[in-house]
Short mmCIF file of C-alpha atoms in Angstrom, two decimals:
data_model
loop_
_atom_site.label_atom_id
_atom_site.label_comp_id
_atom_site.label_asym_id
_atom_site.label_seq_id
_atom_site.Cartn_x
_atom_site.Cartn_y
_atom_site.Cartn_z
CA UNK Q 1 68.53 -91.38 108.12
CA UNK Q 2 66.45 -89.91 111.39
CA UNK Q 3 63.11 -88.50 109.97
CA UNK Q 4 62.04 -87.28 113.15
CA UNK Q 5 58.87 -89.28 113.75
CA UNK Q 6 59.27 -91.27 116.47
CA UNK Q 7 56.11 -89.88 118.59
CA UNK Q 8 54.60 -88.38 116.21
CA UNK Q 9 50.51 -89.43 115.01
CA UNK Q 10 49.98 -90.45 111.67
CA UNK Q 11 46.40 -90.58 110.40
CA UNK Q 12 46.29 -93.10 107.54
CA UNK Q 13 43.03 -93.34 105.45
CA UNK Q 14 42.33 -96.32 103.26
CA UNK Q 15 44.96 -98.20 105.25
CA UNK Q 16 43.58 -101.68 104.93
CA UNK Q 17 45.34 -102.39 101.26
CA UNK Q 18 47.78 -101.11 99.10
CA UNK Q 19 49.35 -97.96 99.42
CA UNK Q 20 47.68 -96.93 102.64
CA UNK Q 21 48.65 -100.02 104.57
CA UNK Q 22 52.03 -99.61 102.89
CA UNK Q 23 52.17 -95.96 104.50
CA UNK Q 24 50.87 -97.07 107.67
CA UNK Q 25 53.27 -99.69 108.42
CA UNK Q 26 56.27 -97.39 106.78
CA UNK Q 27 55.11 -94.70 109.72
CA UNK Q 28 55.10 -97.12 112.21
CA UNK Q 29 58.57 -98.28 111.44
CA UNK Q 30 59.71 -95.09 111.88
CA UNK Q 31 58.64 -94.52 114.89
CA UNK Q 32 55.32 -92.57 114.32
CA UNK Q 33 51.67 -93.84 116.30
CA UNK Q 34 49.27 -94.63 113.61
CA UNK Q 35 45.77 -94.18 113.30
CA UNK Q 36 44.04 -95.99 110.48
CA UNK Q 37 40.86 -96.30 108.66
CA UNK Q 38 39.06 -98.71 105.99
CA UNK Q 39 35.42 -99.43 105.35
CA UNK Q 40 35.79 -103.27 106.06
CA UNK Q 41 36.50 -104.22 109.38
CA UNK Q 42 37.91 -107.52 108.78
CA UNK Q 43 40.89 -106.40 106.59
CA UNK Q 44 41.53 -103.54 108.60
CA UNK Q 45 41.67 -105.13 111.89
CA UNK Q 46 44.00 -107.51 109.90
CA UNK Q 47 46.11 -104.73 109.20
CA UNK Q 48 45.63 -102.99 111.94
CA UNK Q 49 47.52 -106.44 113.66
CA UNK Q 50 50.26 -106.78 111.12
CA UNK Q 51 51.56 -103.59 111.52
CA UNK Q 52 51.66 -104.04 115.69
CA UNK Q 53 53.37 -107.36 115.24
CA UNK Q 54 55.95 -106.08 112.42
CA UNK Q 55 56.97 -102.67 114.33
CA UNK Q 56 55.63 -102.47 117.99
CA UNK Q 57 53.85 -99.84 117.11
CA UNK Q 58 50.80 -98.05 118.89
CA UNK Q 59 47.95 -98.22 116.11
CA UNK Q 60 44.33 -97.23 116.44
CA UNK Q 61 42.23 -98.84 113.70
CA UNK Q 62 38.83 -97.33 113.03
CA UNK Q 63 35.71 -98.55 110.25
CA UNK Q 64 34.87 -95.32 108.50
CA UNK Q 65 33.62 -94.30 104.73
CA UNK Q 66 35.66 -91.27 103.44
CA UNK Q 67 32.41 -90.46 101.20
CA UNK Q 68 30.24 -89.74 105.14
CA UNK Q 69 31.27 -86.57 106.77
CA UNK Q 70 30.53 -87.89 110.02
CA UNK Q 71 32.99 -90.56 109.47
CA UNK Q 72 35.62 -88.74 108.87
CA UNK Q 73 34.88 -86.35 111.86
CA UNK Q 74 34.84 -88.86 113.89
CA UNK Q 75 37.77 -90.43 112.39
CA UNK Q 76 39.70 -87.39 112.80
CA UNK Q 77 38.62 -86.17 116.40
CA UNK Q 78 38.59 -89.45 118.03
CA UNK Q 79 42.13 -89.95 117.13
CA UNK Q 80 43.44 -86.81 117.80
CA UNK Q 81 41.85 -87.09 121.20
CA UNK Q 82 43.11 -91.53 122.06
CA UNK Q 83 46.59 -89.80 121.26
CA UNK Q 84 46.65 -86.68 122.68
CA UNK Q 85 48.00 -84.78 119.12
CA UNK Q 86 47.75 -85.17 115.43
CA UNK Q 87 50.47 -84.34 113.16
CA UNK Q 88 50.18 -86.11 109.80
CA UNK Q 89 47.19 -87.11 107.33
CA UNK Q 90 47.62 -89.26 104.47
CA UNK Q 91 44.07 -88.55 102.25
CA UNK Q 92 43.62 -91.84 100.27
CA UNK Q 93 40.40 -92.78 99.26
CA UNK Q 94 41.24 -95.69 96.36
CA UNK Q 95 40.14 -94.06 92.82
CA UNK Q 96 36.10 -93.82 90.49
CA UNK Q 97 35.53 -96.27 88.71
CA UNK Q 98 36.85 -96.31 85.08
CA UNK Q 99 34.30 -95.54 81.73
CA UNK Q 100 34.09 -92.96 78.88
CA UNK Q 101 32.32 -90.09 79.45
CA UNK Q 102 28.87 -90.35 77.80
CA UNK Q 103 28.47 -93.69 79.95
CA UNK Q 104 28.32 -91.50 83.50
CA UNK Q 105 24.85 -90.39 85.20
CA UNK Q 106 24.87 -87.01 87.14
CA UNK Q 107 24.88 -89.39 90.05
CA UNK Q 108 27.81 -91.42 88.72
CA UNK Q 109 29.78 -87.74 88.58
CA UNK Q 110 28.60 -86.83 92.50
CA UNK Q 111 29.98 -90.14 93.96
CA UNK Q 112 33.33 -89.57 92.13
CA UNK Q 113 33.56 -85.95 93.80
CA UNK Q 114 32.19 -87.27 97.05
CA UNK Q 115 35.15 -90.05 97.18
CA UNK Q 116 37.95 -88.18 95.61
CA UNK Q 117 37.64 -84.29 96.30
CA UNK Q 118 35.34 -84.17 99.42
CA UNK Q 119 37.00 -86.59 101.65
CA UNK Q 120 40.49 -85.19 101.47
CA UNK Q 121 38.98 -81.38 101.55
CA UNK Q 122 37.02 -82.97 104.46
CA UNK Q 123 39.60 -84.95 106.47
CA UNK Q 124 42.35 -82.06 105.90
CA UNK Q 125 39.38 -78.97 107.23
CA UNK Q 126 39.00 -81.80 110.41
CA UNK Q 127 43.09 -81.87 110.91
CA UNK Q 128 44.03 -78.27 110.77
CA UNK Q 129 42.63 -77.02 113.94
CA UNK Q 130 44.87 -80.37 115.73
CA UNK Q 131 47.51 -79.45 113.62
CA UNK Q 132 47.43 -76.05 114.99
CA UNK Q 133 47.75 -77.05 118.39
CA UNK Q 134 50.75 -78.39 117.84
CA UNK Q 135 52.71 -76.38 116.24
CA UNK Q 136 52.51 -77.64 112.57
CA UNK Q 137 51.63 -81.22 110.45
CA UNK Q 138 51.63 -82.51 107.33
CA UNK Q 139 49.08 -83.38 104.64
CA UNK Q 140 49.71 -86.29 101.98
CA UNK Q 141 47.15 -86.65 98.88
CA UNK Q 142 47.31 -89.69 97.35
CA UNK Q 143 46.00 -88.89 93.93
CA UNK Q 144 47.21 -90.58 90.23
CA UNK Q 145 49.78 -89.98 87.65
CA UNK Q 146 46.59 -88.75 86.20
CA UNK Q 147 46.59 -85.26 87.15
CA UNK Q 148 49.76 -85.06 84.96
CA UNK Q 149 48.85 -87.20 82.20
CA UNK Q 150 45.15 -87.96 81.32
CA UNK Q 151 44.34 -91.66 81.36
CA UNK Q 152 42.13 -93.17 78.72
CA UNK Q 153 39.10 -94.65 79.78
CA UNK Q 154 39.28 -92.81 82.94
CA UNK Q 155 37.37 -89.50 82.96
CA UNK Q 156 36.36 -89.05 86.50
CA UNK Q 157 39.95 -89.64 87.88
CA UNK Q 158 41.04 -87.31 85.21
CA UNK Q 159 38.46 -84.34 86.32
CA UNK Q 160 38.38 -84.70 89.67
CA UNK Q 161 41.38 -85.77 91.02
CA UNK Q 162 43.05 -82.19 89.26
CA UNK Q 163 40.68 -80.58 91.46
CA UNK Q 164 42.35 -81.93 94.62
CA UNK Q 165 45.44 -80.36 92.94
CA UNK Q 166 44.25 -76.95 92.70
CA UNK Q 167 42.99 -77.35 96.17
CA UNK Q 168 46.21 -78.53 97.89
CA UNK Q 169 48.28 -75.81 95.98
CA UNK Q 170 46.19 -73.18 97.42
CA UNK Q 171 45.58 -74.42 101.46
CA UNK Q 172 50.08 -74.65 100.80
CA UNK Q 173 49.96 -70.89 100.53
CA UNK Q 174 47.44 -70.46 102.94
CA UNK Q 175 48.30 -72.86 106.06
CA UNK Q 176 52.11 -72.18 105.49
CA UNK Q 177 52.24 -69.68 107.99
CA UNK Q 178 51.14 -72.41 110.41
CA UNK Q 179 54.17 -74.94 109.18
CA UNK Q 180 51.27 -76.95 107.71
CA UNK Q 181 52.57 -78.35 104.73
CA UNK Q 182 50.67 -79.99 101.78
CA UNK Q 183 51.85 -82.13 99.26
CA UNK Q 184 50.49 -84.64 96.48
CA UNK Q 185 51.49 -87.87 95.77
CA UNK Q 186 51.52 -89.70 92.08
CA UNK Q 187 51.86 -92.72 92.03
CA UNK Q 188 51.66 -94.43 88.34
CA UNK Q 189 51.37 -98.10 87.90
CA UNK Q 190 52.12 -99.49 91.55
CA UNK Q 191 50.98 -102.94 92.00
CA UNK Q 192 48.04 -102.55 93.80
CA UNK Q 193 44.47 -104.03 94.15
CA UNK Q 194 43.11 -101.32 91.82
CA UNK Q 195 45.50 -101.55 89.40
CA UNK Q 196 44.83 -104.87 88.97
CA UNK Q 197 40.99 -104.04 89.01
CA UNK Q 198 41.89 -101.46 86.33
CA UNK Q 199 43.82 -103.95 83.68
CA UNK Q 200 40.76 -106.07 84.32
CA UNK Q 201 38.12 -103.94 83.08
CA UNK Q 202 40.68 -102.81 80.32
CA UNK Q 203 40.90 -106.32 79.23
CA UNK Q 204 37.31 -107.12 79.16
CA UNK Q 205 36.66 -103.84 77.40
CA UNK Q 206 39.21 -104.37 74.49
CA UNK Q 207 38.16 -108.76 74.57
CA UNK Q 208 41.61 -109.88 75.33
CA UNK Q 209 43.40 -111.93 78.05
CA UNK Q 210 44.46 -109.38 81.18
CA UNK Q 211 47.82 -111.20 81.04
CA UNK Q 212 48.48 -109.23 77.61
CA UNK Q 213 47.28 -106.35 79.45
CA UNK Q 214 49.23 -106.73 82.47
CA UNK Q 215 52.58 -107.47 80.03
CA UNK Q 216 51.93 -104.15 77.97
CA UNK Q 217 51.40 -101.80 80.47
CA UNK Q 218 54.80 -102.58 82.40
CA UNK Q 219 56.23 -102.71 78.90
CA UNK Q 220 55.46 -98.53 78.55
CA UNK Q 221 56.88 -98.22 81.58
CA UNK Q 222 60.84 -97.08 81.40
CA UNK Q 223 62.00 -99.29 84.21
CA UNK Q 224 60.32 -101.87 82.67
CA UNK Q 225 58.15 -102.86 85.77
CA UNK Q 226 55.06 -101.96 88.05
CA UNK Q 227 56.12 -100.34 91.12
CA UNK Q 228 55.45 -101.53 94.61
CA UNK Q 229 53.18 -100.21 97.13
CA UNK Q 230 56.28 -99.90 99.87
CA UNK Q 231 57.66 -98.01 97.05
CA UNK Q 232 55.10 -95.73 96.70
CA UNK Q 233 54.98 -95.73 100.73
CA UNK Q 234 58.90 -94.42 101.12
CA UNK Q 235 58.04 -90.92 99.64
CA UNK Q 236 54.50 -90.62 101.53
CA UNK Q 237 56.59 -91.18 104.90
CA UNK Q 238 59.56 -88.90 103.64
CA UNK Q 239 56.95 -86.14 103.25
CA UNK Q 240 55.27 -86.37 106.11
CA UNK Q 241 58.59 -86.21 107.82
CA UNK Q 242 60.92 -83.57 109.40
CA UNK Q 243 63.14 -84.01 106.41
CA UNK Q 244 60.79 -82.74 104.29
CA UNK Q 245 60.34 -79.13 106.40
CA UNK Q 246 60.62 -76.81 103.36
CA UNK Q 247 58.60 -79.06 100.51
CA UNK Q 248 54.94 -77.99 100.38
CA UNK Q 249 52.89 -77.13 97.38
CA UNK Q 250 54.58 -79.77 95.57
CA UNK Q 251 53.02 -82.94 92.78
CA UNK Q 252 55.44 -85.57 92.77
CA UNK Q 253 55.16 -88.82 90.92
CA UNK Q 254 56.29 -92.22 91.62
CA UNK Q 255 55.71 -93.72 88.22
CA UNK Q 256 59.27 -95.31 87.04
CA UNK Q 257 59.69 -92.92 84.33
CA UNK Q 258 56.34 -93.32 82.79
CA UNK Q 259 55.08 -89.92 83.06
CA UNK Q 260 56.31 -88.00 79.70
CA UNK Q 261 56.08 -84.39 80.43
CA UNK Q 262 59.37 -82.54 80.81
CA UNK Q 263 57.25 -81.13 84.70
#
């Protein structure tokens, strides 16, 4: 299937590892030009070189912190200037730390809000004028299955990521006239660095071996295993493509059947 991505520009945040890196690679494999950012320069440059080597595609790598408005403005606008267009934005900024409600201060809540909500809002706001100039675009927000089924010990994520869903649904209606489509991807248990850190924190909290936690968490998934970053990226790339031209305002999980809800 031709996804209609050749020659388009995809911006992927948090692309030095995990689902961000896999999504950037997926877009490049389909012929899109890719601009990627992350906070760590070394890992970012390694990701960019890997994508170039595997796909022969054009990749721009830029150090940027998604909690900083100035970094987001620079990333979006310099990318559009460099490639002469902007078609797709993948909002991806990791997630807030685990912990229980009474252990978090106002500063913790503010930091989580900047990371998970404001980064998405700012990236989208900066991208919209560029998308309008090329006749439309795609915004894909990488969130978490916590927006459909709250996860114990992740109160910051449960609360703030749900705000991203509300924003996306609102914008999907407001920006439909511009042919700008907004969708959310909700990864379940995907084998990434963040998942490993969360399992380690859970093991420490319960004073149990992390290997036991890993096995238990995988056993709760109907498919019996964690997903891969590439499996999540396949959905992200599809939503960024011309083949998803009638999909907007949706929140889709990629979770191996983990979420129990009907919708």
